CSV table of C-alpha atoms in Angstrom, one decimal:
chain,number,residue,atom,x,y,z
A,204,LEU,CA,1.3,9.2,16.9
A,205,GLY,CA,4.3,11.4,16.5
A,206,ALA,CA,7.6,11.1,14.7
A,207,ASN,CA,9.3,7.8,15.2
A,208,ALA,CA,6.5,6.6,17.4
A,209,LEU,CA,6.1,3.3,15.5
A,210,THR,CA,9.1,1.2,16.2
A,211,ALA,CA,7.8,-2.2,17.0
A,212,ALA,CA,8.2,-5.0,14.4
A,213,THR,CA,4.5,-5.6,14.3
A,214,ALA,CA,2.0,-2.9,14.9
A,215,VAL,CA,-1.7,-2.7,14.2
A,216,LEU,CA,-3.7,0.6,13.9
A,217,GLY,CA,-7.3,-0.2,14.5
A,218,ALA,CA,-10.5,1.6,15.3
A,219,GLY,CA,-9.1,3.3,18.3
A,220,ASP,CA,-6.5,5.0,16.1
A,221,ALA,CA,-8.9,6.4,13.5
A,222,THR,CA,-7.5,9.9,13.7
A,223,ALA,CA,-3.8,8.8,13.9
A,224,THR,CA,-1.4,10.6,11.6
A,225,PRO,CA,1.9,8.8,11.9
A,226,THR,CA,4.6,10.9,10.1
A,227,ALA,CA,8.3,10.4,9.5
A,228,GLY,CA,10.6,7.6,10.8
A,229,THR,CA,11.9,4.2,10.0
A,230,LEU,CA,10.1,1.0,10.6
A,231,ARG,CA,12.3,-2.2,10.6
A,232,ALA,CA,11.5,-5.8,11.2
A,233,THR,CA,13.5,-6.4,14.3
A,234,ALA,CA,11.3,-8.9,16.1
A,235,ALA,CA,12.7,-11.1,18.8
A,236,ALA,CA,12.7,-14.9,18.3
A,237,GLY,CA,9.2,-16.4,18.7
A,238,ASP,CA,7.3,-13.3,17.5
A,239,ASN,CA,4.3,-14.0,15.3
A,240,LYS,CA,5.7,-13.0,11.8
A,241,ARG,CA,2.9,-14.5,9.6
A,242,GLY,CA,1.2,-11.2,8.6
A,243,ALA,CA,2.2,-7.8,7.6
A,244,ASP,CA,4.5,-5.9,9.8
A,245,LEU,CA,2.2,-2.9,9.9
A,246,VAL,CA,-1.5,-3.3,9.4
A,247,LEU,CA,-3.7,-0.2,9.0
A,248,ALA,CA,-7.3,-1.1,9.8
A,249,ALA,CA,-8.8,2.3,10.6
A,250,GLY,CA,-10.3,4.9,8.4
A,251,ASN,CA,-9.3,8.6,8.1
A,252,VAL,CA,-5.5,8.0,8.5
A,253,ARG,CA,-2.6,9.6,6.8
A,254,PHE,CA,0.7,7.5,6.7
A,255,ALA,CA,3.5,9.7,5.5
A,256,GLY,CA,7.3,10.0,5.5
A,257,PHE,CA,8.4,6.5,6.6
A,258,THR,CA,10.9,4.0,5.4
A,259,VAL,CA,9.4,0.5,5.8
A,260,ARG,CA,12.2,-2.1,5.4
A,261,GLY,CA,12.6,-5.8,5.9
A,262,ALA,CA,9.0,-6.9,6.8
A,263,ALA,CA,8.3,-10.6,7.0
A,264,GLN,CA,5.3,-10.1,4.7
A,265,ALA,CA,3.9,-6.8,3.5
A,266,GLY,CA,5.7,-3.7,4.7
A,267,LEU,CA,2.3,-1.9,5.2
A,268,PHE,CA,-1.1,-3.5,4.6
A,269,VAL,CA,-4.3,-1.4,4.6
A,270,PHE,CA,-7.2,-3.7,5.5
A,271,ARG,CA,-10.8,-2.6,4.9
A,272,ALA,CA,-10.1,1.0,5.9
A,273,ASN,CA,-11.8,3.9,4.2
A,274,ASN,CA,-10.3,7.3,3.4
A,275,VAL,CA,-6.6,6.5,3.9
A,276,MET,CA,-3.7,8.4,2.5
A,277,ILE,CA,-0.3,6.8,2.0
A,278,GLU,CA,2.3,9.3,0.7
A,279,ASN,CA,6.0,10.1,0.6
A,280,ASN,CA,7.1,6.7,1.9
A,281,LEU,CA,9.9,4.2,0.9
A,282,PHE,CA,9.0,0.5,1.0
A,283,ILE,CA,12.2,-1.5,0.6
A,284,SER,CA,13.3,-5.1,0.8
A,285,ASN,CA,10.1,-6.5,2.3
A,286,THR,CA,9.4,-10.3,1.9
A,287,ARG,CA,6.1,-9.9,0.0
A,288,PHE,CA,4.7,-6.6,-1.0
A,289,GLY,CA,6.1,-3.2,-0.1
A,290,LEU,CA,2.5,-1.9,0.2
A,291,GLY,CA,-0.7,-3.8,-0.1
A,292,ALA,CA,-4.4,-3.1,0.4
A,293,LEU,CA,-7.6,-5.1,0.5
A,294,GLU,CA,-11.1,-3.5,0.1
A,295,ALA,CA,-9.8,-0.1,1.1
A,296,ARG,CA,-12.3,2.5,-0.2
A,297,GLY,CA,-11.1,6.1,-0.9
A,298,LEU,CA,-7.5,5.0,-0.7
A,299,ILE,CA,-4.9,7.6,-2.0
A,300,VAL,CA,-1.4,6.3,-2.7
A,301,ARG,CA,0.9,8.9,-4.0
A,302,ASN,CA,4.6,9.9,-4.2
A,303,ASN,CA,5.8,6.6,-2.7
A,304,VAL,CA,8.8,4.5,-3.7
A,305,ALA,CA,8.7,0.7,-3.6
A,306,VAL,CA,12.0,-1.0,-4.4
A,307,SER,CA,13.6,-4.5,-4.1
A,308,ASN,CA,10.6,-6.2,-2.6
A,309,LEU,CA,10.5,-10.0,-3.0
A,310,GLU,CA,7.0,-10.0,-4.6
A,311,SER,CA,5.2,-6.9,-6.0
A,312,GLY,CA,6.2,-3.4,-5.0
A,313,MET,CA,2.5,-2.4,-4.5
A,314,ALA,CA,-0.6,-4.6,-4.6
A,315,PHE,CA,-4.2,-3.6,-4.3
A,316,SER,CA,-7.5,-5.5,-4.4
A,317,GLY,CA,-11.2,-4.7,-4.4
A,318,ALA,CA,-11.2,-0.9,-4.1
A,319,THR,CA,-14.8,0.1,-4.7
A,320,GLY,CA,-15.9,3.7,-5.1
A,321,LEU,CA,-15.9,6.3,-2.4
A,322,ALA,CA,-15.7,10.1,-3.0
A,323,VAL,CA,-13.0,11.7,-0.9
A,324,ALA,CA,-11.9,15.3,-0.3
A,325,GLY,CA,-8.5,16.1,-1.7
A,326,ALA,CA,-8.5,13.4,-4.3
A,327,PRO,CA,-5.7,13.6,-6.9
A,328,THR,CA,-6.6,15.4,-10.1
A,329,ASN,CA,-4.4,13.3,-12.4
A,330,CYS,CA,-7.4,11.1,-13.3
A,331,PRO,CA,-10.2,11.7,-15.8
A,332,ALA,CA,-13.8,11.4,-14.5
A,333,SER,CA,-14.7,7.7,-14.0
A,334,PRO,CA,-17.6,6.5,-16.1
A,335,SER,CA,-18.4,4.0,-13.3
A,336,GLY,CA,-18.8,6.6,-10.6
A,337,ALA,CA,-16.3,7.5,-7.8
A,338,TYR,CA,-12.9,5.9,-7.8
A,339,GLY,CA,-12.2,3.5,-5.0
A,340,ALA,CA,-8.4,4.2,-5.1
A,341,TRP,CA,-6.0,6.6,-6.6
A,342,ILE,CA,-2.5,5.2,-7.3
A,343,VAL,CA,-0.6,8.2,-8.6
A,344,ASN,CA,3.0,9.6,-8.9
A,345,ASN,CA,4.7,6.5,-7.4
A,346,VAL,CA,7.9,4.7,-8.4
A,347,SER,CA,8.1,0.9,-8.2
A,348,SER,CA,11.3,-0.7,-9.4
A,349,ASP,CA,13.5,-3.7,-9.0
A,350,ASN,CA,10.7,-5.8,-7.4
A,351,ARG,CA,10.8,-9.6,-8.1
A,352,ALA,CA,7.2,-9.7,-9.4
A,353,ASP,CA,5.0,-6.7,-10.5
A,354,GLY,CA,5.8,-3.1,-10.0
A,355,ILE,CA,2.1,-2.4,-9.3
A,356,LEU,CA,-0.6,-5.2,-9.1
A,357,LEU,CA,-4.3,-4.6,-9.1
A,358,SER,CA,-6.7,-7.5,-8.7
A,359,ALA,CA,-10.2,-8.6,-7.8
A,360,GLY,CA,-12.0,-5.7,-9.4
A,361,GLY,CA,-12.7,-2.2,-8.0
A,362,ASN,CA,-12.6,1.2,-9.7
A,363,VAL,CA,-9.0,2.4,-9.5
A,364,CYS,CA,-7.2,5.4,-11.1
A,365,VAL,CA,-3.6,4.5,-12.0
A,366,ALA,CA,-1.8,7.6,-13.3
A,367,ASP,CA,1.7,9.0,-13.7
A,368,ASN,CA,3.6,6.2,-12.0
A,369,VAL,CA,7.0,4.9,-13.0
A,370,THR,CA,7.8,1.2,-13.0
A,371,ASN,CA,11.0,-0.3,-14.3
A,372,ASN,CA,13.1,-3.4,-14.0
A,373,ASN,CA,10.4,-5.5,-12.3
A,374,GLY,CA,10.5,-9.3,-12.7
A,375,SER,CA,7.0,-9.6,-14.2
A,376,SER,CA,4.8,-6.6,-15.3
A,377,GLY,CA,5.3,-3.0,-14.6
A,378,ILE,CA,1.6,-2.6,-13.9
A,379,GLU,CA,-0.7,-5.6,-14.0
A,380,PHE,CA,-4.5,-5.5,-14.0
A,381,ASN,CA,-5.6,-9.0,-13.0
A,382,ASN,CA,-9.4,-9.5,-12.4
A,383,ARG,CA,-9.5,-13.2,-12.3
A,384,SER,CA,-12.2,-14.6,-10.0
A,385,GLU,CA,-10.4,-17.7,-8.6
A,386,GLY,CA,-9.9,-16.1,-5.2
A,387,GLY,CA,-6.7,-14.2,-6.1
A,388,SER,CA,-7.1,-11.4,-3.5
A,389,VAL,CA,-4.1,-9.8,-2.0
A,390,PRO,CA,-3.2,-11.6,1.3
A,391,PRO,CA,-1.4,-9.8,4.1
C-alpha cells in the first residue's frame, strides 16, 4: 500500500497483507450512513507490518487496533479525537510502538493487552534486559496527552517495556498498569 492508499472509513489488513507497509496519509472516519461502525476504523491483523506517518482522526472506536499480529511496528503517527482509543492492541507479540502522538481521544490515548515475549530484529534499545525473557511489546518515545482516560493503559499481563514516553493532562493516569483478571482486555 502506498501513500494515501488507505482512505476508507473502515479497513482491515489481514493475512493477505502481511508484507504491507502503509506510509503517510490521513485516515478519517467518513463512513456513509448505515456503515458498520462498531469496531475499530482500522484493524491490523497481519504480522510483519509497519504502519507509519499517518494521522488517524475521528474513528468510531479505536483509531488503529492491532489484533493478534506479530512483529508489527507503529511509528510516527498522530492519533487524534477517536471515540475510544487512539491506538490499541490485543495479544500482539513483538509490537514496537514508537514516536507516536495520541491526543484528545475520548478514552485512553494508547491501550495494550496481553503482549507476551517475542524477540524481534531492530527492537528499541531504551529498555533494560527483561528478567522474564523477551519483551512482547516496546512502547517508547511516545506522547499521549489530553485524553479523557489514561495516557497509556497496559492490561491483562504480558511483558512490556515502557520507556521515555511523555504523558500529561490525561483524565485518569498518565501510565496505568492494570493486570486484573476479571476479563478487562482491550476491546476494539
